[in-house]
Phi, psi and omega in degrees: 000130184248131175231156175258162190291158166081348175279196179246159179215140193232071169293135173250160185229071186286094179227154182223166183157147177250135338311162174319122177287145180270131200242129176235146191255143172218148172243119188040050183058018175247129179309134189305331189282344179264003190257122179283144164087019179234124170264133191201166179212126187265151189226156174049056170050056173057008173277353177217147186237122163255121178261128183272147166052061186301132178222174195302333189289355181278347197295147174131249190214116162260129179230154174243148186229112180257144183217135167208193187294336182276341182154206176219153185214128182247136175232145186232139176224127176274132197231127167245103188269134179229161170125217190288137178255162176283156188299142177260128166271124178242159180263102176239080176292132179052040166068010175252134192288134183230172167310136178299332189285348186276331171288328183292335187282321189070018181288345180222160178289091184270160169207158179246138180230171184232152177222149173255150170288338184199163182230014182256155177290156178278157181307157170298146184206154176268145177245152179226155168266163173302153183284154184278174165308151174291150181280347178216146189281341181204168172075025181088098170239196188216130166270152173229157178200170183259128161251121191219158177272142182214146169242122169283113193272168175312337184255016177094352189277163183237116186249113174295146177222184173288150182303314185301339176298332188264023181303319194275355205261013181083183188295138170303121184292144172309133175276354183216155173205146189288165175189155180056041181292347191284154169311159166276115186235164176200159161281134176242154183216150173275178185287158181286136174284188186294163176263085192220013173294191182280150191290134182246346183191185183283135181054030174241122181223181184243143166244149185235154167208156178291127171248123178231166172255142188212153167286175185288339177283352186094003182269132185312145173220173182285153185286346176285346172286347180246004191300331191281349183250150178303136182269122184279152185286142186270355178218173173189154176304150165202167191258125182229124184293340186277008165253024175264071192245169166197166175275140176232134187237147168273180172298154167283141176291174175292146184290145184280352172222157183262345180188172185101215181224014175265348196290141173214157162219157191226167178212171179264134174237128181221141163274122190235149167287146192280329179281308200263333190085354180288142178305143181233157178300137179305329193290339183274344176259005188297352180291331186236140183300148187271130177302153167295141171262004171208162176197153172284152185215159178042065180265077192219125183305141177275139181288131183288342189277335186263120179263104174217170188269143170237035181200140180286355184271002205286328183298319178278344173290322180272342170299317184273005173051051184258003191285342177295339173280124196305323178285340171290300185309324179287312181293329174242057177305313174293308193292334182275002190304301175281359175279000000 
């Protein structure tokens, strides 16, 4: 873009999306607010930038960065400023260019002059206003803007002209452009199913429903078409009496040994309904750790001077003639004594 000094410039950043993008402006890749000597105003919810009194300090690049959860978009425009420059102070003692310190000392008759970089009007050019908001949120809408022909004079004034006057100024910028062309879509969900999912706590289960993407007419679409919209949950917690369960344990059985390292005992562990006491599927009690149904017992050394049975199965060991095996002969010392 070629600009003349002292005119206005309206770059636009027409973006849409959900959630609404956050727009930041930069000059030569530095935040615009940190740039000295540039006067500006943000318009249309940051989608348009009005630059006041364009000067040569604006030469370079103006860009806008749009950011939301879907991603980022960076748009740039290069700027070349031409036209009137600010007056330049020169030290001219006796009409000759000299060191400025001579003028500051006041030792010579000095005069100040001003110079301009050109005294010609800028070429005719098209000027555009910022894009309007999209006429529709989905299903195909339009941005619109004003396009007019202008002449920027050598003193920085901008004179509007008939559109035909800019026939040689290049292709006329479009006054409209499509926006929000994606289909109008929404998430829809079926009714909640029965509260009979896996128990996750006392009297607490889960229920489910189907979630699908569709257009406004109810036609199903791929889930990716609705990815920019918040998706409803497909499951939730619910109250269920079938999850009013708990573990019940019986007493421990007698230990299988009186000493040694092989004794163990067991007990019954069942899942029951809290109200009726009737057995329930163990799956319903799985939200709570299952109690152990066996454990080791009487883990103490057996005295060597005393020959005694250390397990209640010694009678069977003798009947099956297993006393010849060392491990059984030791544990059933008394029963195997005469074998």
